[in-house]
Tab-separated table of C-alpha atoms in Angstrom:
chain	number	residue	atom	x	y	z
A	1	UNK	CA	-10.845	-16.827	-11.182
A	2	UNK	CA	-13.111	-15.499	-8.643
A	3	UNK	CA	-12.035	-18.482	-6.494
A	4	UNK	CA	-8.904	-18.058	-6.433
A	5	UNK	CA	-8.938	-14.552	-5.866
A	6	UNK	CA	-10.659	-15.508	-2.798
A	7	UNK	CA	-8.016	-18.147	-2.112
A	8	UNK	CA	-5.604	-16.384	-1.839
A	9	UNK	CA	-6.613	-13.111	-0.039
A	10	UNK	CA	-7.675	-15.958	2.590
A	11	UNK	CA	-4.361	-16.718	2.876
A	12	UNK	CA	-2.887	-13.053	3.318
A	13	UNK	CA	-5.483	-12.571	6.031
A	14	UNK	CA	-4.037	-15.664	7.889
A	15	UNK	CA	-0.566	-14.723	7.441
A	16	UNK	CA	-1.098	-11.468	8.299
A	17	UNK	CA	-2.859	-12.292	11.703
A	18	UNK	CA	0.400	-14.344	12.365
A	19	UNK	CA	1.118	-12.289	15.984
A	20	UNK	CA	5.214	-12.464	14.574
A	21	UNK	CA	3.912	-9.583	12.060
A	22	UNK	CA	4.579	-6.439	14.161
A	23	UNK	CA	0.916	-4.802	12.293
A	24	UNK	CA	-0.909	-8.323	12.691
A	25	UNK	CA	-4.087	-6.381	15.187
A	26	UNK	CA	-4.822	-4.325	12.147
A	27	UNK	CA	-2.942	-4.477	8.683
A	28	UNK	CA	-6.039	-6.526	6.920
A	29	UNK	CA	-8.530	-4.402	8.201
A	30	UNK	CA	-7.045	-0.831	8.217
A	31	UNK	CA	-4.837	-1.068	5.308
A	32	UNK	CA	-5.366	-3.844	2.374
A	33	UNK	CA	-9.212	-3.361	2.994
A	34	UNK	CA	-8.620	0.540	2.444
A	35	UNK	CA	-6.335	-0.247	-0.553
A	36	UNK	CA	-8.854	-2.580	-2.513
A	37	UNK	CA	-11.396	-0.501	-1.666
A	38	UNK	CA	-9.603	2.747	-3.030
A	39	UNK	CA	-8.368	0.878	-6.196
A	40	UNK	CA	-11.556	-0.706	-7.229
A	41	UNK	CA	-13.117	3.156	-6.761
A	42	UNK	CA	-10.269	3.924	-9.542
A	43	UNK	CA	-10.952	1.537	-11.525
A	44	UNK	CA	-14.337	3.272	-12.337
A	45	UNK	CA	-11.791	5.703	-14.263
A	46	UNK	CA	-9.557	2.703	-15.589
A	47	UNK	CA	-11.726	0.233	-17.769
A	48	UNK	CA	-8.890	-1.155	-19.830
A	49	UNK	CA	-6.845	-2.019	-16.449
A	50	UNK	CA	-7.263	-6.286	-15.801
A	51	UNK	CA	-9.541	-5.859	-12.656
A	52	UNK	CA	-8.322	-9.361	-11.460
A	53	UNK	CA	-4.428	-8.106	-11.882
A	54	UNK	CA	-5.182	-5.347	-9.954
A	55	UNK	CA	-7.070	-7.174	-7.104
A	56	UNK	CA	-4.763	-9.541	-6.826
A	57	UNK	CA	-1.426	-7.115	-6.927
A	58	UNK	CA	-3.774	-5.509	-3.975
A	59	UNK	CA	-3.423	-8.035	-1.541
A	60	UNK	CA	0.300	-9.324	-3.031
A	61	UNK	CA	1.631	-5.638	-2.811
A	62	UNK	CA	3.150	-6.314	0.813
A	63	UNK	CA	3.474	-9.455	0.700
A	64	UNK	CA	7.254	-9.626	1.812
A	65	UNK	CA	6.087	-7.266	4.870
A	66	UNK	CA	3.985	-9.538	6.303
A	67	UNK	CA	6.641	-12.928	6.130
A	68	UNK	CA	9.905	-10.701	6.997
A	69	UNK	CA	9.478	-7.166	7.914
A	70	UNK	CA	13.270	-6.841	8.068
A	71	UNK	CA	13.878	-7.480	3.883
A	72	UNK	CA	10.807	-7.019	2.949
A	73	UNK	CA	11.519	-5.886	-0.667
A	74	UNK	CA	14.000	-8.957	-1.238
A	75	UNK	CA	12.318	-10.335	-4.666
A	76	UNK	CA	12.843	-13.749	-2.632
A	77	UNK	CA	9.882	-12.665	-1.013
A	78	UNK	CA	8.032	-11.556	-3.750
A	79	UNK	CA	8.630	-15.101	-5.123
A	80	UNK	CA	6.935	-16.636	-2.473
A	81	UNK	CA	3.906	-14.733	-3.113
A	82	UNK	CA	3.995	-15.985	-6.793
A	83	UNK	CA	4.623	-19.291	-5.637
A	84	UNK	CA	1.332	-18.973	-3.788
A	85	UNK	CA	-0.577	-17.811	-6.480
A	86	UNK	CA	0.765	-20.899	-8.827
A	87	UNK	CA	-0.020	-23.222	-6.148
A	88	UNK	CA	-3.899	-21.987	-6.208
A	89	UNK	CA	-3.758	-22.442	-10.061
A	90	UNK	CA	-3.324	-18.558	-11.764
A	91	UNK	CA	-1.548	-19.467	-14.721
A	92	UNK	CA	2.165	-18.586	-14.788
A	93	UNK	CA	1.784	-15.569	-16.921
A	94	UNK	CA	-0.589	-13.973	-14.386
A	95	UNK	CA	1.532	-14.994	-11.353
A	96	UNK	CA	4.819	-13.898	-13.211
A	97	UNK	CA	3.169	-10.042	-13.839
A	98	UNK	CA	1.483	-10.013	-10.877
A	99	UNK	CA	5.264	-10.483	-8.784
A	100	UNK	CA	6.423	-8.039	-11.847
A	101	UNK	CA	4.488	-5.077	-11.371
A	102	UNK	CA	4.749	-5.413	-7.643
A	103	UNK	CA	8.470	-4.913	-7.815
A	104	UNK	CA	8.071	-2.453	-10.579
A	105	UNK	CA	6.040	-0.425	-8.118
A	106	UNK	CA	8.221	-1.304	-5.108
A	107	UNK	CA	10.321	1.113	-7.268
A	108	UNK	CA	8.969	4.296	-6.938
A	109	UNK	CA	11.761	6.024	-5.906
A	110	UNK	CA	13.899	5.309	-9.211
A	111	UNK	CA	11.491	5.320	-11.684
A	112	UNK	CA	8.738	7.384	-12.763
A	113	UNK	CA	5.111	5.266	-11.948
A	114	UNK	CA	3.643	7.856	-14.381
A	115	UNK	CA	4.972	5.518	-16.396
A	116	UNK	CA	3.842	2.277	-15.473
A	117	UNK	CA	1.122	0.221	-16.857
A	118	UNK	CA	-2.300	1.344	-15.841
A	119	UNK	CA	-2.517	-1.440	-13.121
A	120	UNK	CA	0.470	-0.431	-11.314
A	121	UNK	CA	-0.386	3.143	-11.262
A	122	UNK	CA	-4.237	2.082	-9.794
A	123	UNK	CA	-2.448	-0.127	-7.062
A	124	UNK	CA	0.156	2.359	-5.999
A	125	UNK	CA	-2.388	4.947	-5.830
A	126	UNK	CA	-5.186	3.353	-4.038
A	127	UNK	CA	-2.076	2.238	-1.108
A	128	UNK	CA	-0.594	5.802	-0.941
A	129	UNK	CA	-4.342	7.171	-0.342
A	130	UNK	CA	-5.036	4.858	2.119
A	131	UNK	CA	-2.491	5.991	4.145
A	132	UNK	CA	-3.993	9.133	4.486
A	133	UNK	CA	-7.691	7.724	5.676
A	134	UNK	CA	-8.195	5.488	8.512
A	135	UNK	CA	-5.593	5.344	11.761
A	136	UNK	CA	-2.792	4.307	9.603
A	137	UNK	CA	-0.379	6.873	10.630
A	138	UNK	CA	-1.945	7.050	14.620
A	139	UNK	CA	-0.843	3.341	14.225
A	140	UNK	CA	2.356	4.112	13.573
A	141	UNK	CA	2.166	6.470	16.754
A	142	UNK	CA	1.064	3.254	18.985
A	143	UNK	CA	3.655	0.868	17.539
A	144	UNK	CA	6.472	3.216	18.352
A	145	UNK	CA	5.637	4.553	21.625
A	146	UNK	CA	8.725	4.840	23.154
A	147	UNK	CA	9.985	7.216	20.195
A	148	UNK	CA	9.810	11.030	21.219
A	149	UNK	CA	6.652	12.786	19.820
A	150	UNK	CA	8.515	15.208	17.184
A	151	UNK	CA	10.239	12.094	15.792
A	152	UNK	CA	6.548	10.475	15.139
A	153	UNK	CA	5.626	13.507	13.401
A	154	UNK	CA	8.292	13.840	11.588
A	155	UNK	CA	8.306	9.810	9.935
A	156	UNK	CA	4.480	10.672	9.467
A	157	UNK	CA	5.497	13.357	7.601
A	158	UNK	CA	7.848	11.623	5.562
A	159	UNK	CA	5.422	9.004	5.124
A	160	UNK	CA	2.944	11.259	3.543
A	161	UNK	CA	5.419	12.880	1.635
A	162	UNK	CA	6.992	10.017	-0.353
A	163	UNK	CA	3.361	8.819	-1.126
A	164	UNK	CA	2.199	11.811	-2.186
A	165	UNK	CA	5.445	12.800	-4.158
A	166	UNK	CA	5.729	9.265	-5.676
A	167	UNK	CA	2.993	6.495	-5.254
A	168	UNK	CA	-0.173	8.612	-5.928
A	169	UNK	CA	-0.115	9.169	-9.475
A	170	UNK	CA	-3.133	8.852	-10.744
A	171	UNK	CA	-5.184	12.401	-10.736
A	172	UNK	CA	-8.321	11.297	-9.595
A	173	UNK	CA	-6.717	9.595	-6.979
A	174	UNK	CA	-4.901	12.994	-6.446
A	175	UNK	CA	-7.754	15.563	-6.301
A	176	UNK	CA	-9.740	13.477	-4.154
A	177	UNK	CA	-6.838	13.022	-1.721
A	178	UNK	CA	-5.143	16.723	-1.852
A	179	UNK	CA	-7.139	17.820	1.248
A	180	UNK	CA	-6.596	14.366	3.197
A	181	UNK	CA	-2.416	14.816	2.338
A	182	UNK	CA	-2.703	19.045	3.628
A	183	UNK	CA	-4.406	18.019	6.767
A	184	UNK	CA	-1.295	15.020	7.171
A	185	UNK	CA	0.831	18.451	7.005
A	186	UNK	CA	-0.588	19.814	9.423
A	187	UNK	CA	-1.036	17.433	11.589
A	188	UNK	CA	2.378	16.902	11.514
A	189	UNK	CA	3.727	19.936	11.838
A	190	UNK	CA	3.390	22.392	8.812
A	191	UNK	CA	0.818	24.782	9.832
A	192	UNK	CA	-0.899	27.443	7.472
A	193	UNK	CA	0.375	31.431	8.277
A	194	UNK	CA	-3.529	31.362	8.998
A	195	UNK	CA	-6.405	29.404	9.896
A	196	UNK	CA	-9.179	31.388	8.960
């Protein structure tokens, strides 16, 4: 299994430095890195979650991003990825829940990931939380440059907002994060009546 873990988070890192992919200079490195890291930190907490399901939902969870930005939650897409995974030998059942749970999670909006099986709730949480570390949302800043400064902070905001609201659900996901997500706030515009 190992191997074909490997496998195929080899080839997310090539499709993902495909220069077509408007985050290609830094999606492997500054977000699924941050997101496996995060979820295998969870985990810990988790020992009855499939540690290969959620390592492999990891690096599947934006899959559809990376080969059509434009319709990127079209379960076409998805499909692909499971394709992929069949084609490196997970068995059909794995493959089939792995596609599953993504889509359950792409969700998150509709449906409660409270919820969800254990594995979902891991892999949603560790990629909310990683927005909030690293230069994800600066990123965001750099690929839109041409938008005007209040509108950045205000889709940052957003950003945070929906993650925080619905994709980090787990608590110890959520009281390691809360000061990360109030500094996001603030950074984007909701300041404290005082600083000291």
């Amino acid at each position: 299994m190992h191997e074909k873990i490997g496998a195929f988070k080899a080839h997310v890192r090539e499709i993902s430095a495909n220069p077509d992919f408007v985050h290609h200079k830094w999606f492997v490195e500054w977000h699924l890195e941050l997101v496996e890291r995060i979820a295998k930190e969870l985990l810990v907490h988790y020992a009855e979650a499939d540690k290969e399901l959620v390592e492999v939902m990891v690096w599947l969870h934006d899959y559809g991003k990376i080969i059509d930005f434009d319709h990127q939650y079209d379960r076409k897409l998805l499909d692909i990825g499971r394709d992929k995974l069949l084609e490196l030998g997970f068995a059909d059942g794995f493959a089939n829940k792995a596609a599953d749970y993504i889509e359950w999670m792409d969700k998150k909006l509709e449906v409660d990931l409270r919820q969800a099986p254990i594995e979902i709730q891991v892999v949603s949480s560790a990629d909310g939380c990683s927005h909030l570390v690293g230069p994800f949302m600066q990123l965001w800043w750099y690929e839109n440059a041409n938008k005007p400064f209040d509108e950045l902070m205000a889709d940052n905001k957003r950003k945070a907002q929906k993650d925080w609201n619905h994709k980090i659900v787990l608590p110890e996901a959520r009281a390691a994060f809360e000061p990360r997500f109030n500094h996001m706030m603030e950074q984007s515009g909701e300041l404290p009546e005082k600083f000291l």
